Short mmCIF file of C-alpha atoms in Angstrom, two decimals:
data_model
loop_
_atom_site.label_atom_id
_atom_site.label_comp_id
_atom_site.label_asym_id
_atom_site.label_seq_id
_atom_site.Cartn_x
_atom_site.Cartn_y
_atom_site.Cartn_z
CA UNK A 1 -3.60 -18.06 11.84
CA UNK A 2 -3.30 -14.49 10.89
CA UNK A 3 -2.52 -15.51 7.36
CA UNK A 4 -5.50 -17.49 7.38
CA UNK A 5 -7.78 -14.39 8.54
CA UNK A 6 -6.77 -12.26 6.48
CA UNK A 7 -7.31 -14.63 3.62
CA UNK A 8 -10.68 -15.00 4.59
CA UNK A 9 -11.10 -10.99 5.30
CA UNK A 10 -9.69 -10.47 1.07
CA UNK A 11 -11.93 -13.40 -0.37
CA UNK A 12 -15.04 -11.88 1.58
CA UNK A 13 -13.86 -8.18 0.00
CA UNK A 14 -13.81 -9.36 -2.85
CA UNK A 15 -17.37 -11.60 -2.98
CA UNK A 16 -18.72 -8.04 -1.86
CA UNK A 17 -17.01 -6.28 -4.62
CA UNK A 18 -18.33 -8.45 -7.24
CA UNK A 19 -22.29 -7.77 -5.40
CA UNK A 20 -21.84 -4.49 -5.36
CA UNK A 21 -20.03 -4.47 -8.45
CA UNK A 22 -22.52 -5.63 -11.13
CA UNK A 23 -24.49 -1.60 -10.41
CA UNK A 24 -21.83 0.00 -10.39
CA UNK A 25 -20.71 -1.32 -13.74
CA UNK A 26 -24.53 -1.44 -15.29
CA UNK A 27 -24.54 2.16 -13.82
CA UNK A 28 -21.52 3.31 -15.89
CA UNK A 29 -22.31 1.36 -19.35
CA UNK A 30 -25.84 2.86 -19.01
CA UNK A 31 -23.50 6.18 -20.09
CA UNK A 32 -23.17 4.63 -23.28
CA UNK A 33 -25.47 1.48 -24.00
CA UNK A 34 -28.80 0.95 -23.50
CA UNK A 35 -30.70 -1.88 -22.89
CA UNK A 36 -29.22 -5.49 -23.59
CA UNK A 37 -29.15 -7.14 -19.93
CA UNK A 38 -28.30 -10.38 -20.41
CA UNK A 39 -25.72 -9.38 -23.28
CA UNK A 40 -24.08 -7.68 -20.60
CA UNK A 41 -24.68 -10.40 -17.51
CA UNK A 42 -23.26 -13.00 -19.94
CA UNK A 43 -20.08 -11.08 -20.69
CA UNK A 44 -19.91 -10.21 -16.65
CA UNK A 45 -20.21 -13.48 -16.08
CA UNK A 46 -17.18 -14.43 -18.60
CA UNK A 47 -14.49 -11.68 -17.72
CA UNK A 48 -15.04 -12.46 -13.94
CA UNK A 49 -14.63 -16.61 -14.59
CA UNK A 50 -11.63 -15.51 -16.56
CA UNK A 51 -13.39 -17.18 -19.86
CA UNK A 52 -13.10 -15.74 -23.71
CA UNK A 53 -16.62 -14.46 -25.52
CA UNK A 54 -17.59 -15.22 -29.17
CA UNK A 55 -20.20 -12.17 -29.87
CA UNK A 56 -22.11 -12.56 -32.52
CA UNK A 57 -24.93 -10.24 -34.04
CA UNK A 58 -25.68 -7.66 -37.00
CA UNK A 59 -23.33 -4.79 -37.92
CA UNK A 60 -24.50 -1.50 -36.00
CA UNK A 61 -25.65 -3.17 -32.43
CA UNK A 62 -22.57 -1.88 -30.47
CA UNK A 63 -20.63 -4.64 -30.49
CA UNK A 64 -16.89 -2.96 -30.26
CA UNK A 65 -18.14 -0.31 -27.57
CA UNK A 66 -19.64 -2.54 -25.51
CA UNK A 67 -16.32 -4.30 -25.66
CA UNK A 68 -14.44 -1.13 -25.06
CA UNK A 69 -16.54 0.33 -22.10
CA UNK A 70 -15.61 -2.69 -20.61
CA UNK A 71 -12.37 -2.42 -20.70
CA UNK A 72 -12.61 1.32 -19.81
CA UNK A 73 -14.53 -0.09 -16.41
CA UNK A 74 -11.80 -2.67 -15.67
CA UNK A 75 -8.78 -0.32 -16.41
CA UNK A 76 -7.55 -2.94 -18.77
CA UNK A 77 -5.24 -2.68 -21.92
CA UNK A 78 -7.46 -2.79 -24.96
CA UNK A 79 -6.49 -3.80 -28.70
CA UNK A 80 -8.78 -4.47 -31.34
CA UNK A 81 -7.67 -6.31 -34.36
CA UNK A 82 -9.70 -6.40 -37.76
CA UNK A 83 -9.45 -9.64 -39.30
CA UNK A 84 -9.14 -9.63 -43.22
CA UNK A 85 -8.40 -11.95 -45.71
CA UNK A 86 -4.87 -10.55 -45.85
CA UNK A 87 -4.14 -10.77 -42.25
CA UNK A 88 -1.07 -13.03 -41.44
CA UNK A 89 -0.20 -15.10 -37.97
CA UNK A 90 2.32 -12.36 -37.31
CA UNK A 91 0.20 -9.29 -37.81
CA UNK A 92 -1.24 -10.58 -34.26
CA UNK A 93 1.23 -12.40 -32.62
CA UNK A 94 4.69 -10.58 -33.27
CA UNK A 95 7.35 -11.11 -35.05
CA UNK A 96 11.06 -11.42 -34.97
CA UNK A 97 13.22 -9.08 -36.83
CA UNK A 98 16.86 -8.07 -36.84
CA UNK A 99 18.37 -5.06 -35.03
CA UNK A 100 21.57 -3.49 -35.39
CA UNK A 101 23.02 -2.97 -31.62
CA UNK A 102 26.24 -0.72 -31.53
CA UNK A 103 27.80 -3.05 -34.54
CA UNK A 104 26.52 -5.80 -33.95
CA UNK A 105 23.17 -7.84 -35.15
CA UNK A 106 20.59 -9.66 -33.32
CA UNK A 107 17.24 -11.09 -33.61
CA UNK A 108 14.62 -9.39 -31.19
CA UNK A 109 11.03 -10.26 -31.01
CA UNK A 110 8.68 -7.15 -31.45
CA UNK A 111 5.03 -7.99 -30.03
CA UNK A 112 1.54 -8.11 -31.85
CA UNK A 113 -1.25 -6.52 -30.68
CA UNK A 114 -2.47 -9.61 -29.11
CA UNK A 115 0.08 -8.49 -26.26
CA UNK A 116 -2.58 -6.58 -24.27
CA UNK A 117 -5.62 -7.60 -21.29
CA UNK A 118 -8.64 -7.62 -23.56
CA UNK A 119 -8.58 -7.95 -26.70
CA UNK A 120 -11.48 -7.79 -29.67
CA UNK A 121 -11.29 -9.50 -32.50
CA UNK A 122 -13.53 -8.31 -34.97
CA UNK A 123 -15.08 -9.96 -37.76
CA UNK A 124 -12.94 -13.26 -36.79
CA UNK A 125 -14.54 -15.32 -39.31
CA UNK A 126 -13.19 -13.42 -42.46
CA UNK A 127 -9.75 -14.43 -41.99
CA UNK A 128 -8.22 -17.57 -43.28
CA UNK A 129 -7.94 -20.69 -40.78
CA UNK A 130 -4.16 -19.86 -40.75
CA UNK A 131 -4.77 -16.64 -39.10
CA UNK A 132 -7.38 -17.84 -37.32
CA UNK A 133 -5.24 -20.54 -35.65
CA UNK A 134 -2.54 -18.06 -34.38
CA UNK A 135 -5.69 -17.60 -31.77
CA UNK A 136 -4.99 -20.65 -30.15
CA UNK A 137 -2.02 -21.11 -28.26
CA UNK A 138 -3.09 -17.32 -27.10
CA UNK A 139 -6.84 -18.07 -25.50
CA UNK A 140 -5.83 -21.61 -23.94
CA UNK A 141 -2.25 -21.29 -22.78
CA UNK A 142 -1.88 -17.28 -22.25
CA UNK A 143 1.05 -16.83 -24.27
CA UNK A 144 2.62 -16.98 -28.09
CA UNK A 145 5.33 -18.76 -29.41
CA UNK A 146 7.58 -17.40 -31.92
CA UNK A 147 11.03 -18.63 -33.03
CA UNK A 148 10.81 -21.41 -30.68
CA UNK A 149 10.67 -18.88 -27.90
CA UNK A 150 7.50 -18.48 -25.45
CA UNK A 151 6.16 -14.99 -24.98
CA UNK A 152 3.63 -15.00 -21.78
CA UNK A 153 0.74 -12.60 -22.45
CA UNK A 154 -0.17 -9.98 -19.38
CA UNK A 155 -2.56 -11.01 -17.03
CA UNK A 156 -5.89 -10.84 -17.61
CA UNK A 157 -6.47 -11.91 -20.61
CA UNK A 158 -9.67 -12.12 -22.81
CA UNK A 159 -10.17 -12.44 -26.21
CA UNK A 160 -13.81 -11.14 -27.35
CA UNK A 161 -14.28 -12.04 -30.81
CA UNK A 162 -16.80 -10.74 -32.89
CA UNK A 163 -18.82 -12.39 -35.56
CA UNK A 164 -21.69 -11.09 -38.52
CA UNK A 165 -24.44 -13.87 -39.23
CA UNK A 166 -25.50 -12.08 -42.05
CA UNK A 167 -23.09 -11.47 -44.66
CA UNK A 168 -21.43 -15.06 -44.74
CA UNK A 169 -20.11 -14.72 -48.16
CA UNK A 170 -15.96 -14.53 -48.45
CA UNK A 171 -15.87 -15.78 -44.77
CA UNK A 172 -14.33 -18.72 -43.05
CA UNK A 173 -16.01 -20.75 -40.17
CA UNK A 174 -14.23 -21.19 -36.76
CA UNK A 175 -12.96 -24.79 -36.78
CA UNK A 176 -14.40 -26.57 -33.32
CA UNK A 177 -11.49 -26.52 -31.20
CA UNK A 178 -11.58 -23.00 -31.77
CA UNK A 179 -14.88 -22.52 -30.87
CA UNK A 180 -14.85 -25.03 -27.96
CA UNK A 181 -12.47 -22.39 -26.39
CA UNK A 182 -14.93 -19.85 -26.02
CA UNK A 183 -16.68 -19.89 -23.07
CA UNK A 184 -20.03 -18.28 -24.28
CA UNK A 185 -21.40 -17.87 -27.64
CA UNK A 186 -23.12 -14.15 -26.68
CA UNK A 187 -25.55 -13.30 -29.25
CA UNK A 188 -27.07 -9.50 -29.80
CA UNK A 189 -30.21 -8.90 -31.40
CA UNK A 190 -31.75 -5.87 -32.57
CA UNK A 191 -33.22 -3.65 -29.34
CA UNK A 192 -37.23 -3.35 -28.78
CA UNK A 193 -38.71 -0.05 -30.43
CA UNK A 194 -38.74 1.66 -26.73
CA UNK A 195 -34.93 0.90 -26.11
CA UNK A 196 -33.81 1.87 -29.81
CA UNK A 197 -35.72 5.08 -29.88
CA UNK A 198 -33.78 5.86 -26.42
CA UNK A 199 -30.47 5.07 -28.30
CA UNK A 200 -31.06 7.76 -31.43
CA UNK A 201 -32.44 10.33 -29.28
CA UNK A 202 -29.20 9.73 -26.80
CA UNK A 203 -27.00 9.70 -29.67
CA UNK A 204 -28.39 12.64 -31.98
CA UNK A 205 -28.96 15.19 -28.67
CA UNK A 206 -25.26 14.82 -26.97
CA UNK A 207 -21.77 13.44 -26.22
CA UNK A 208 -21.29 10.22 -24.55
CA UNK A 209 -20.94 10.38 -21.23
CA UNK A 210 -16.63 9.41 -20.30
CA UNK A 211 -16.53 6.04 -18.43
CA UNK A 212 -14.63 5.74 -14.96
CA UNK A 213 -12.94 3.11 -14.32
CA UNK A 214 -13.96 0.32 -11.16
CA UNK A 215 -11.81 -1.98 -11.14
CA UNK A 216 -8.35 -3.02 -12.19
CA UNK A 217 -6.79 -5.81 -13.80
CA UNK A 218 -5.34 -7.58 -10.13
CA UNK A 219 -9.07 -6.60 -8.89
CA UNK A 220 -9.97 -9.15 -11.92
CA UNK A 221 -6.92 -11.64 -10.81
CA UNK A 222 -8.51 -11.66 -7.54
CA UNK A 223 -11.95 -12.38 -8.63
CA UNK A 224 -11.24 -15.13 -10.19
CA UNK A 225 -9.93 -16.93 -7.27
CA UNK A 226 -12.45 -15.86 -5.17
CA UNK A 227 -15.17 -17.49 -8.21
CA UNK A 228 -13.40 -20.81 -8.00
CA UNK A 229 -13.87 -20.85 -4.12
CA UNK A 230 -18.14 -20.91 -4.52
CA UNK A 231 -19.37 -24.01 -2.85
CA UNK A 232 -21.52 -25.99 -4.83
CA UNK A 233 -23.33 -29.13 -4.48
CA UNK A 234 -21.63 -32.27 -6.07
CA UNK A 235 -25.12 -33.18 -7.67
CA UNK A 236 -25.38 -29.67 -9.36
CA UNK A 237 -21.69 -30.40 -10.80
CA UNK A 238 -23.00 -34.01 -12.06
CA UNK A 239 -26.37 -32.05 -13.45
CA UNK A 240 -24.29 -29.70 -15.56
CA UNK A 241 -22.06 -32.90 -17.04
CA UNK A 242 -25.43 -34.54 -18.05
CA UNK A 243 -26.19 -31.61 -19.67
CA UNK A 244 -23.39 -31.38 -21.66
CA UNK A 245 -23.35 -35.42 -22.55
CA UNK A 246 -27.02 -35.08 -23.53
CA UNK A 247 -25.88 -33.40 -26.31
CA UNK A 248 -23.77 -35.84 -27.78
CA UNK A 249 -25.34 -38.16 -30.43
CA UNK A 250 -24.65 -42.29 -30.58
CA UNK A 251 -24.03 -41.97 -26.58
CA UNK A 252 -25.59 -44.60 -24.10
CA UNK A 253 -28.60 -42.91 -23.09
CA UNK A 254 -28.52 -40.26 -25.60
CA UNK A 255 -32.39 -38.96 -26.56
CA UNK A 256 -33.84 -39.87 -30.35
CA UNK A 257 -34.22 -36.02 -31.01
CA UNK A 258 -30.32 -35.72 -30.64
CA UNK A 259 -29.42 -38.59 -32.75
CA UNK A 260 -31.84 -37.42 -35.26
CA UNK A 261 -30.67 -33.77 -35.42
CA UNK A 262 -27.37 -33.40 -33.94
CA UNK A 263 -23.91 -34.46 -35.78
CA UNK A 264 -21.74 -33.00 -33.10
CA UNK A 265 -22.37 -32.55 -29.45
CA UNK A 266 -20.76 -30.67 -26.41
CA UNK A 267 -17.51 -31.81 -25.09
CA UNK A 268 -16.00 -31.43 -21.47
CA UNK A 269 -15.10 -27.97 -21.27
CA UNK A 270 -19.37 -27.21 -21.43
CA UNK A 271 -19.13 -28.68 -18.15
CA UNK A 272 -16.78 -26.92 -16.43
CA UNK A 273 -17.97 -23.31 -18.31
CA UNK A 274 -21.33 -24.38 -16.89
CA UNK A 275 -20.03 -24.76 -13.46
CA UNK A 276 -17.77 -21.81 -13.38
CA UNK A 277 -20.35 -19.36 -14.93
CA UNK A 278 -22.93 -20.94 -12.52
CA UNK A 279 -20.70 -19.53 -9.61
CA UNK A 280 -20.43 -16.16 -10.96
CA UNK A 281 -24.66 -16.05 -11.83
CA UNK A 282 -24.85 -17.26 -8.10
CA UNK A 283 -22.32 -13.88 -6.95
CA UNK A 284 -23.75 -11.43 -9.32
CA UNK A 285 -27.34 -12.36 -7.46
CA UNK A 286 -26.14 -11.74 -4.08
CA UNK A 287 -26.08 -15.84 -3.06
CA UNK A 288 -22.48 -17.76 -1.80
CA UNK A 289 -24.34 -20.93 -3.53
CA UNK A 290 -25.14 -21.80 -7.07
CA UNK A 291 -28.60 -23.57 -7.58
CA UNK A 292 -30.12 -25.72 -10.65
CA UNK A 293 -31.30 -22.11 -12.36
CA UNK A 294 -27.96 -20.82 -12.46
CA UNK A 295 -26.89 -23.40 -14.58
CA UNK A 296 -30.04 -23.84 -16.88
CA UNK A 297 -29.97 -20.14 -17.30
CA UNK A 298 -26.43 -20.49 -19.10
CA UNK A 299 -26.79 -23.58 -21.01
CA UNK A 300 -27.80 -21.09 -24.30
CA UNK A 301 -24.66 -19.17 -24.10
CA UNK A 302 -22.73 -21.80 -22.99
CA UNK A 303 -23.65 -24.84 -25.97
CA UNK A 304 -24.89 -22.89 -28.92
CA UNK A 305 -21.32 -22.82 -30.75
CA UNK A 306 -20.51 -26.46 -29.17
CA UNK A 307 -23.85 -28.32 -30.94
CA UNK A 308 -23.36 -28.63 -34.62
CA UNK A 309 -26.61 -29.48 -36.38
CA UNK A 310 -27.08 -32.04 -39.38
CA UNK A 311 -28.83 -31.38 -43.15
CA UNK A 312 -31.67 -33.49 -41.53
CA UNK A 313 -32.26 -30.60 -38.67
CA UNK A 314 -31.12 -27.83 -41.07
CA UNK A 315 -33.89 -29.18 -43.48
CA UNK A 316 -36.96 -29.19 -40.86
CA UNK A 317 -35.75 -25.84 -40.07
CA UNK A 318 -34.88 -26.92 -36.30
CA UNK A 319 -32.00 -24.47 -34.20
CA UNK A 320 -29.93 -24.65 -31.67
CA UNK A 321 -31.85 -23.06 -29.69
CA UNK A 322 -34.81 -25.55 -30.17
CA UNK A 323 -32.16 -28.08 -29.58
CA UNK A 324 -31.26 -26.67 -26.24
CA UNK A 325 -34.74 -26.04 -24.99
CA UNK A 326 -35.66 -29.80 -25.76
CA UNK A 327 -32.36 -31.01 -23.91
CA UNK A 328 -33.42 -28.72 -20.95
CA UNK A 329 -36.71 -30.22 -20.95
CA UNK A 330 -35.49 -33.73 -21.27
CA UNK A 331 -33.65 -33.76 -18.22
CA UNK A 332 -36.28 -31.88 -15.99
CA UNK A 333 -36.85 -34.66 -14.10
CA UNK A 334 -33.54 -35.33 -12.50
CA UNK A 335 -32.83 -34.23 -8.78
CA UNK A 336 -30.80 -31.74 -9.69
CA UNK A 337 -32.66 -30.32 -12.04
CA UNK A 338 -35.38 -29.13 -9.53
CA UNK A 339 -32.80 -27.84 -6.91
CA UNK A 340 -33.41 -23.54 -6.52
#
């Protein structure tokens, strides 16, 4: 019985660390990035559900020290890798090489930078598949394998990845089961004229503020647990499924603007990074439930990489985006749909 209270007393500690939290962490990034809210809510959301980010956005919108002021809040090792060309599977994993021990030789495995809690991989696309695919084993099972031998990677780990829509040429697009592991696909656009005037004058006039660290990385262990352990409604669950089936073309069911536009469509894990970020949304707001807006409010982030669009859509100039927003729409109607 005592066990059991103070289970309950750490799980409610923790619920009011993640409230209190999200200030306290918008309060110290506001040291060194203005503006971009739900850039920041998104990732939040991701590092607290224990999920990987793909960020993508133009060279110059603070991509890396977003990433690295978050790590700063959390405490968390940090290792950024850029991805070239020339980058092999063992520049990030590790490698085995032989040592000379007091006469005699043995093989001994000397770790990548991959072997830290958050790591940013920038520029991901301009790297072969081959490199790219060293990624894999990494984001889904936490650990590396090299010479037959498994390597578990610390605890937390993230892998933010960063991505530049605009120069495309020499680059190599993430096959989808590497982009299906991503939880969100965050995207960062260019800040309103108010907002970027704040960021020269803040940057021209002084030093960045240093950031203090929050949290650490059993503070995120323990969030995580307490994430999975937000009720919600069995409807809500079967709302955020149907959202993620919607999407698929040739389906039972499936809506004529999907067939018509839509080659590839969402596949289970939507569903469950729906749910999951759903009960983190619901946290970050103050509420032990997650309602219908929670989940519509991450079905951007959460499908944009995991809908792949045919030369018909590409031709009438239709997005993703457009996609989404018609899906959304389509679906208003259910029960679950109208539940706040």
């Amino acid at each position: 019985m005592e066990n059991t209270s103070s289970q309950i007393a750490a799980e409610r500690e923790a619920v009011e660390q993640i409230i209190a939290g999200r200030a306290r962490i918008q309060t110290e990034l506001a040291k060194v990035i203005v503006g971009q809210k739900d850039v920041i809510e998104q990732l939040l959301i991701a590092l607290f559900a224990g999920g990987h980010c793909l960020i993508t956005g133009a060279p110059g919108l603070a991509k890396t020290l977003l990433v690295k002021s978050l790590a700063e809040i959390f405490h968390l090792k940090f290792q950024r890798i850029q991805f070239t060309p020339d980058l092999m599977p063992a520049d990030i994993t590790g490698t085995e090489i032989l040592q000379d021990t007091g006469g005699s030789r043995r093989m001994a495995f000397v770790q990548g930078p991959i072997f830290a809690n958050l790591i940013l991989a920038d520029e991901i696309n301009r790297t072969p598949p081959k490199t790219q695919a060293a990624l894999l084993e990494a984001m889904q099972e936490h650990q590396v394998t090299a010479a037959g031998v498994r390597h578990a990677l610390p605890e937390p780990f993230f892998v933010l990845a960063t991505q530049n829509p605009i120069e495309m040429e020499g680059t190599y697009p993430l096959p989808e089961a590497q982009l299906d592991r991503f939880m969100f696909n965050v995207v960062i656009d260019y800040l309103p004229e108010d907002e970027e005037v704040a960021v020269v004058e803040q940057t021209t006039a002084r030093r960045p503020e240093p950031i203090s660290p929050l949290f650490n990385g059993q503070d995120v262990l323990r969030f995580h647990d307490t994430v999975r352990k937000v009720p919600i409604a069995q409807d809500l669950i079967r709302y955020a499924v149907r959202i993620a089936a919607a999407s698929r073309p040739r389906q039972s069911g499936t809506s004529d603007f999907i067939n018509e536009w839509v080659s590839w469509g969402a596949g289970l894990r939507a569903g469950q990074y729906l749910v999951l970020g759903a009960k983190v949304r619901a946290l970050l707001r103050g509420r032990a439930h997650v309602t219908a807006e929670d989940i519509q409010a991450l079905a951007h982030p959460t499908l944009r990489h995991r809908i792949l669009l045919n030369y018909r859509a590409e031709a009438e100039g239709i997005t993703v985006s457009t996609v989404i927003d018609r899906l959304l729409e389509s679906l208003k109607g259910t029960p679950a749909a109208s539940n706040k």
